[in-house]
PDB file of C-alpha atoms in Angstrom:
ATOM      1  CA  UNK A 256     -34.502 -24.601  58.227  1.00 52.00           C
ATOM      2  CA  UNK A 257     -34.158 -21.160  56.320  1.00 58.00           C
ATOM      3  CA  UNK A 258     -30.752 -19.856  56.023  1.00 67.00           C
ATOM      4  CA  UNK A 259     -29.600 -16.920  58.124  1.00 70.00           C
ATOM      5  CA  UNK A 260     -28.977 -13.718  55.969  1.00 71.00           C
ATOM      6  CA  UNK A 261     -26.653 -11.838  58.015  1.00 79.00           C
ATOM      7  CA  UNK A 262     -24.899  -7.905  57.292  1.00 79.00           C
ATOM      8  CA  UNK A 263     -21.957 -10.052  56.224  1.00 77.00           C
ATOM      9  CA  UNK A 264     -23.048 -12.488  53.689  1.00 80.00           C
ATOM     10  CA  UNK A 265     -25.073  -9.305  52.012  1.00 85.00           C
ATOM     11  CA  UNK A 266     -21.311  -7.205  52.231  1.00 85.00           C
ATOM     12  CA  UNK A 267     -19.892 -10.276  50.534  1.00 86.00           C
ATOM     13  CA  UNK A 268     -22.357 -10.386  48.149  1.00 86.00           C
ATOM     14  CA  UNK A 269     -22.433  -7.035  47.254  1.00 89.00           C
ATOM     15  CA  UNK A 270     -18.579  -6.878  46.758  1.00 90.00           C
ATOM     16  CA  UNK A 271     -18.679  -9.906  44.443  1.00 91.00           C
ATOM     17  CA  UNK A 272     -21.312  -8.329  41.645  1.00 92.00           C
ATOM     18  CA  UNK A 273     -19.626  -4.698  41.856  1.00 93.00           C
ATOM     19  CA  UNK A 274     -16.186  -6.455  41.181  1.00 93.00           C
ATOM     20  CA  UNK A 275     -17.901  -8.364  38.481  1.00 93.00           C
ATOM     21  CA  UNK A 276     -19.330  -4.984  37.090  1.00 93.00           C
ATOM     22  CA  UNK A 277     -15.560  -3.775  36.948  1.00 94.00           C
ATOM     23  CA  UNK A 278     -14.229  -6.158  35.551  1.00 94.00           C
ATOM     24  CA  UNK A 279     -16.941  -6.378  32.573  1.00 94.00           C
ATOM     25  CA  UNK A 280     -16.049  -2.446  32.524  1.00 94.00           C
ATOM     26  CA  UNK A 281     -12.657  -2.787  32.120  1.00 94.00           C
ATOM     27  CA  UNK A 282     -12.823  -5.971  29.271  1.00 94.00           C
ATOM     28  CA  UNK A 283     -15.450  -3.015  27.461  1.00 94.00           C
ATOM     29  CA  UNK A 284     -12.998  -0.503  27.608  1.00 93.00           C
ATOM     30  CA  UNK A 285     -10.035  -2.682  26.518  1.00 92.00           C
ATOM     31  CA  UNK A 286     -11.819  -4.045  23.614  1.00 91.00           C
ATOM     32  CA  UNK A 287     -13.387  -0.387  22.633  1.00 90.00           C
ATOM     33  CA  UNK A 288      -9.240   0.493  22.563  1.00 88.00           C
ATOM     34  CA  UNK A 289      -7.684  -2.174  21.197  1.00 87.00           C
ATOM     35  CA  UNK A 290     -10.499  -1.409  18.045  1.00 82.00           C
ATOM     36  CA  UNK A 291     -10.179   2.286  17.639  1.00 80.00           C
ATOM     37  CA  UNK A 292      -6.129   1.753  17.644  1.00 77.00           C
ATOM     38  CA  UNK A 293      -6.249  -1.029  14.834  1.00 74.00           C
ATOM     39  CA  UNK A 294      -9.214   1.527  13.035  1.00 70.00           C
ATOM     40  CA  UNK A 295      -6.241   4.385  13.001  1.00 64.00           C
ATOM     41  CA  UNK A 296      -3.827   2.461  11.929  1.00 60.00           C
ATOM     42  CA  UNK A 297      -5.481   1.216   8.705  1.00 59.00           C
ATOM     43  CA  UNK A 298      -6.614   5.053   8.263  1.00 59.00           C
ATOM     44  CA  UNK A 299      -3.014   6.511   8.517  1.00 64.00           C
ATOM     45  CA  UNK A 300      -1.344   7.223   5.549  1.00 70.00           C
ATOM     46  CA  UNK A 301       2.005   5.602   5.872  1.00 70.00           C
ATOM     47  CA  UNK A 302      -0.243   2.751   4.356  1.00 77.00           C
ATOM     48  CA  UNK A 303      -0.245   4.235   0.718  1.00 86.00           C
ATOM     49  CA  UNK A 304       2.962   5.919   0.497  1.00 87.00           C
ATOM     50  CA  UNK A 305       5.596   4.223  -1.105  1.00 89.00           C
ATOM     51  CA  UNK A 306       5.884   4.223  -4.885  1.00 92.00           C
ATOM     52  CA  UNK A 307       3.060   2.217  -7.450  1.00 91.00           C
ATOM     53  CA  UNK A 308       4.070   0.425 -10.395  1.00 91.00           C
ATOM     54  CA  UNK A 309       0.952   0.822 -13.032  1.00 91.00           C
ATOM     55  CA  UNK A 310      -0.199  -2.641 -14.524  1.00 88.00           C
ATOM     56  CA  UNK A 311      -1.480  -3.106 -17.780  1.00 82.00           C
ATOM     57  CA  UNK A 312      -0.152  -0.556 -19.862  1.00 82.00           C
ATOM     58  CA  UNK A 313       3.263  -1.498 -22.106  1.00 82.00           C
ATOM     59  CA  UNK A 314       6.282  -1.309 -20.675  1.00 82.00           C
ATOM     60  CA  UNK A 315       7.637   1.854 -22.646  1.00 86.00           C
ATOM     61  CA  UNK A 316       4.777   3.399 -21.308  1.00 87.00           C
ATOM     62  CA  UNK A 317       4.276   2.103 -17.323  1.00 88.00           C
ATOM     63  CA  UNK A 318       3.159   5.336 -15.364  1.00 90.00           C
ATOM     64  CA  UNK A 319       5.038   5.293 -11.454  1.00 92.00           C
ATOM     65  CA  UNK A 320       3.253   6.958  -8.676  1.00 92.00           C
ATOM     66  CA  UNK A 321       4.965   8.046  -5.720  1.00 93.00           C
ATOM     67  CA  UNK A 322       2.985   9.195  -2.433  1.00 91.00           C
ATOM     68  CA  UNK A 323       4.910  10.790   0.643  1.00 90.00           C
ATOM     69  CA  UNK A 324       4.803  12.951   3.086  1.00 88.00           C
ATOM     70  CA  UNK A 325       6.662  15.331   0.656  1.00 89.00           C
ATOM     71  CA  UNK A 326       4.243  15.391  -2.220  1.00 88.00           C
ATOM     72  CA  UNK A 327       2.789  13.373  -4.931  1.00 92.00           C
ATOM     73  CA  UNK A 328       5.520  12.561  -7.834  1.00 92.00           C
ATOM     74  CA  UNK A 329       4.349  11.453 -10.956  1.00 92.00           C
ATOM     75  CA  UNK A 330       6.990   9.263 -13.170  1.00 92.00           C
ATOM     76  CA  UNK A 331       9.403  11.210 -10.732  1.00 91.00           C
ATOM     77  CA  UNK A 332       7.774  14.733 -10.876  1.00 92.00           C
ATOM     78  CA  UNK A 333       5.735  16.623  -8.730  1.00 92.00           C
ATOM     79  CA  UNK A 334       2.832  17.204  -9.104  1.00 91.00           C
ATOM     80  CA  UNK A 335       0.930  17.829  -5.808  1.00 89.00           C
ATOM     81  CA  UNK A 336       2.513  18.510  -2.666  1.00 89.00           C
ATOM     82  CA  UNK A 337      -0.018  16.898  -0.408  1.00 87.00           C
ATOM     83  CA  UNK A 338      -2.807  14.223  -0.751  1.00 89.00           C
ATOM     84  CA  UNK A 339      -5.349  13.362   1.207  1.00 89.00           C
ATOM     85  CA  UNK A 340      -6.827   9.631   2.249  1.00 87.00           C
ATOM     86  CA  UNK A 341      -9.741   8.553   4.272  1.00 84.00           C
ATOM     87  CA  UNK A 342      -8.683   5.332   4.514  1.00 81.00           C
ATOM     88  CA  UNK A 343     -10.126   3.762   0.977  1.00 86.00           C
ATOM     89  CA  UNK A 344      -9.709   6.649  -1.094  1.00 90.00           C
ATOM     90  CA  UNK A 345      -6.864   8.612  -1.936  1.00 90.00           C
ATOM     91  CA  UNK A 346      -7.692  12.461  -3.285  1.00 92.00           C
ATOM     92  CA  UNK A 347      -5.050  14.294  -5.336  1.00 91.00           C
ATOM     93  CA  UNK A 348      -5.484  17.610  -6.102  1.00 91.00           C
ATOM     94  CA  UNK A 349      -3.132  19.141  -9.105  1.00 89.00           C
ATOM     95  CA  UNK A 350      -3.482  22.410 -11.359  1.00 87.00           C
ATOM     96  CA  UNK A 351      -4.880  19.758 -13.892  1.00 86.00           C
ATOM     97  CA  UNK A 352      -7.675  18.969 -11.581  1.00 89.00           C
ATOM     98  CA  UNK A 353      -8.742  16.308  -9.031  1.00 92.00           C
ATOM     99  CA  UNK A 354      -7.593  12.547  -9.322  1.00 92.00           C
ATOM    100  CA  UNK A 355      -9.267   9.965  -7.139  1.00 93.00           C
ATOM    101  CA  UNK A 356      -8.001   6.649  -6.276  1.00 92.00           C
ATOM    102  CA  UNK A 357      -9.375   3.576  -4.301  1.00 90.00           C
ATOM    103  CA  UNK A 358      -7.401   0.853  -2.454  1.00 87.00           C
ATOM    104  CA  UNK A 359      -8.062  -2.205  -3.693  1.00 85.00           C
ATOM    105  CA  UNK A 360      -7.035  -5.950  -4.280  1.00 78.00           C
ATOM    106  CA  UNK A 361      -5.393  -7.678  -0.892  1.00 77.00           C
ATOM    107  CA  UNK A 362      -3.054  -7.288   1.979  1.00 74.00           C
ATOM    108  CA  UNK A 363      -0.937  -9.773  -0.476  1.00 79.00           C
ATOM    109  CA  UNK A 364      -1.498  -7.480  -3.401  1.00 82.00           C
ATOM    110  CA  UNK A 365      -2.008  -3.899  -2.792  1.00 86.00           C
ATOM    111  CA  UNK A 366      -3.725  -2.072  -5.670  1.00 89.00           C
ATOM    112  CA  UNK A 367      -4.928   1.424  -6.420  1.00 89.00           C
ATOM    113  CA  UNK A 368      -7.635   1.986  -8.913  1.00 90.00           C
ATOM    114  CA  UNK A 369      -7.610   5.277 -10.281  1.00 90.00           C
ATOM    115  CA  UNK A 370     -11.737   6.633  -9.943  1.00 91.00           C
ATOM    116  CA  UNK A 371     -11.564  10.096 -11.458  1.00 89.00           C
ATOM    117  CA  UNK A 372     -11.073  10.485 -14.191  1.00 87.00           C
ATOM    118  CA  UNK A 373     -12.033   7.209 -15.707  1.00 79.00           C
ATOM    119  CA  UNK A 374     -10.941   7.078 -18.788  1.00 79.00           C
ATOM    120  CA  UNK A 375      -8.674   5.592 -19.527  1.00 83.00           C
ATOM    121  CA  UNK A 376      -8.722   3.046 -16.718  1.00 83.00           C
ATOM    122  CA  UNK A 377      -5.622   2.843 -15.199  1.00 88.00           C
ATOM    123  CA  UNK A 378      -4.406   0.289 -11.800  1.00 89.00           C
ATOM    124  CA  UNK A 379      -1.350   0.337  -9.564  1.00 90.00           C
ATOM    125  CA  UNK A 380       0.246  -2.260  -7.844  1.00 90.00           C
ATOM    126  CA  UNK A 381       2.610  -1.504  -4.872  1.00 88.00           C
ATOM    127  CA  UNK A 382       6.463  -1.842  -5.771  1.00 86.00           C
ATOM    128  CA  UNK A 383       7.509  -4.705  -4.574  1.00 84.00           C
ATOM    129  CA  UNK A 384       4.225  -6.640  -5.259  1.00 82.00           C
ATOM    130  CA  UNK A 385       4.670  -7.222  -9.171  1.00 81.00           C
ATOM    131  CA  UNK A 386       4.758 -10.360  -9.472  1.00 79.00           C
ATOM    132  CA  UNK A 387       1.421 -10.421  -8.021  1.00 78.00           C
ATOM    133  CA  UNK A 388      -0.091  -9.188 -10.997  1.00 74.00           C
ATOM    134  CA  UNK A 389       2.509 -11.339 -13.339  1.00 64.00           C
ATOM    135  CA  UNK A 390      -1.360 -11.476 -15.120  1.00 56.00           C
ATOM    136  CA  UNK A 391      -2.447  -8.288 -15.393  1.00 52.00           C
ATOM    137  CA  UNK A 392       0.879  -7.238 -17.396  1.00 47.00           C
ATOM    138  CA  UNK A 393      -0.776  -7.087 -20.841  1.00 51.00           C
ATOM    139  CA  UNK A 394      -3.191  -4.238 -22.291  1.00 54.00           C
ATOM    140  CA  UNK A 395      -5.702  -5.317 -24.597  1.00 60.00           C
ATOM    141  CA  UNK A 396      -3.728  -4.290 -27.525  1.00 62.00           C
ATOM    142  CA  UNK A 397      -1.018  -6.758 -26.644  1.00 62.00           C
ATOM    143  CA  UNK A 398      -3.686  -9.060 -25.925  1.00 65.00           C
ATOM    144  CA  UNK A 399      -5.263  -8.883 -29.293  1.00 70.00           C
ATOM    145  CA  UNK A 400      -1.921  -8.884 -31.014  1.00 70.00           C
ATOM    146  CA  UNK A 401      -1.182 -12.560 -29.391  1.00 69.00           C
ATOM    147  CA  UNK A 402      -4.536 -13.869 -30.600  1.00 73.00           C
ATOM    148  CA  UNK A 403      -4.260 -12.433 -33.928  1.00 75.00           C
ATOM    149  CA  UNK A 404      -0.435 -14.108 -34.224  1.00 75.00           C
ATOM    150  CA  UNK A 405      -1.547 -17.247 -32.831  1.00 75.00           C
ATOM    151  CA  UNK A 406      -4.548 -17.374 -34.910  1.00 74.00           C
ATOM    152  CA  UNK A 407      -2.657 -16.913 -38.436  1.00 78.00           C
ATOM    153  CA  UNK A 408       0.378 -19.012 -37.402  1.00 73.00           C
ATOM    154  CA  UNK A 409      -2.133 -22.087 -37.487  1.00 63.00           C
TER     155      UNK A 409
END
């Protein structure tokens, strides 16, 4: 015996899949969201300002770099008073020229590596991160100097 199809069990049917369809839409939509607001968020720039401690370089001569929504201060001068970032790199533009930066390193180590110009190379770690690059402390000079010394106090 075939089943009876009636207007009814069609209506019921119908409803289910369109409230299925909705509810797919919605989860889309939610998801699509929840994304572009976590995407803005790492874009915005409240993520680089703050004030970066350079690494490697001795201490009598440690460069500080200080981005806010009031300028650019270099080793507490200005030198731009805006900066642009697209998320990975940071663009300053000064009388001197352009500088470009790049994010690096980790959430647990913030980093900016300076692009343009190149030479010389120069990194910055976030205040309040130092100790995170406890390492990275020593330029090559110092570095050599150590070997040398430990080499001629054998």
């Amino acid at each position: 015996m075939a089943k009876k199809i009636t207007k009814a069990t069609t209506l019921v049917a119908t409803s289910i899949r369109y409230l299925l369809s909705l509810m797919v839409i919605i989860i889309a939509l939610s998801v699509g969201y929840v994304t572009y607001q976590a995407q803005q968020q790492s874009d915005s720039k409240s993520n680089v300002h703050g004030t970066w401690i350079e690494i490697g370089s001795p201490p009598y001569k440690t460069d500080t770099l200080t981005l806010s929504d009031n300028g650019v201060l270099m080793n507490h001068r200005l030198i731009s008073t805006s900066f642009d970032f697209d998320g990975k790199l940071i663009t300053i533009n000064t009388g001197s020229g352009t500088t470009v930066y790049t994010i690096s390193g980790s959430a647990d180590s913030p980093r900016l590596k300076r692009l343009i110009p190149s030479v010389p190379a120069q990194q910055f770690v976030k205040e309040g991160y130092e100790h995170t690059a406890a390492g990275d402390n020593h330029g090559v000079m110092q570095q050599r100097r150590a070997s040398l010394t430990e080499h001629f106090q054998k």
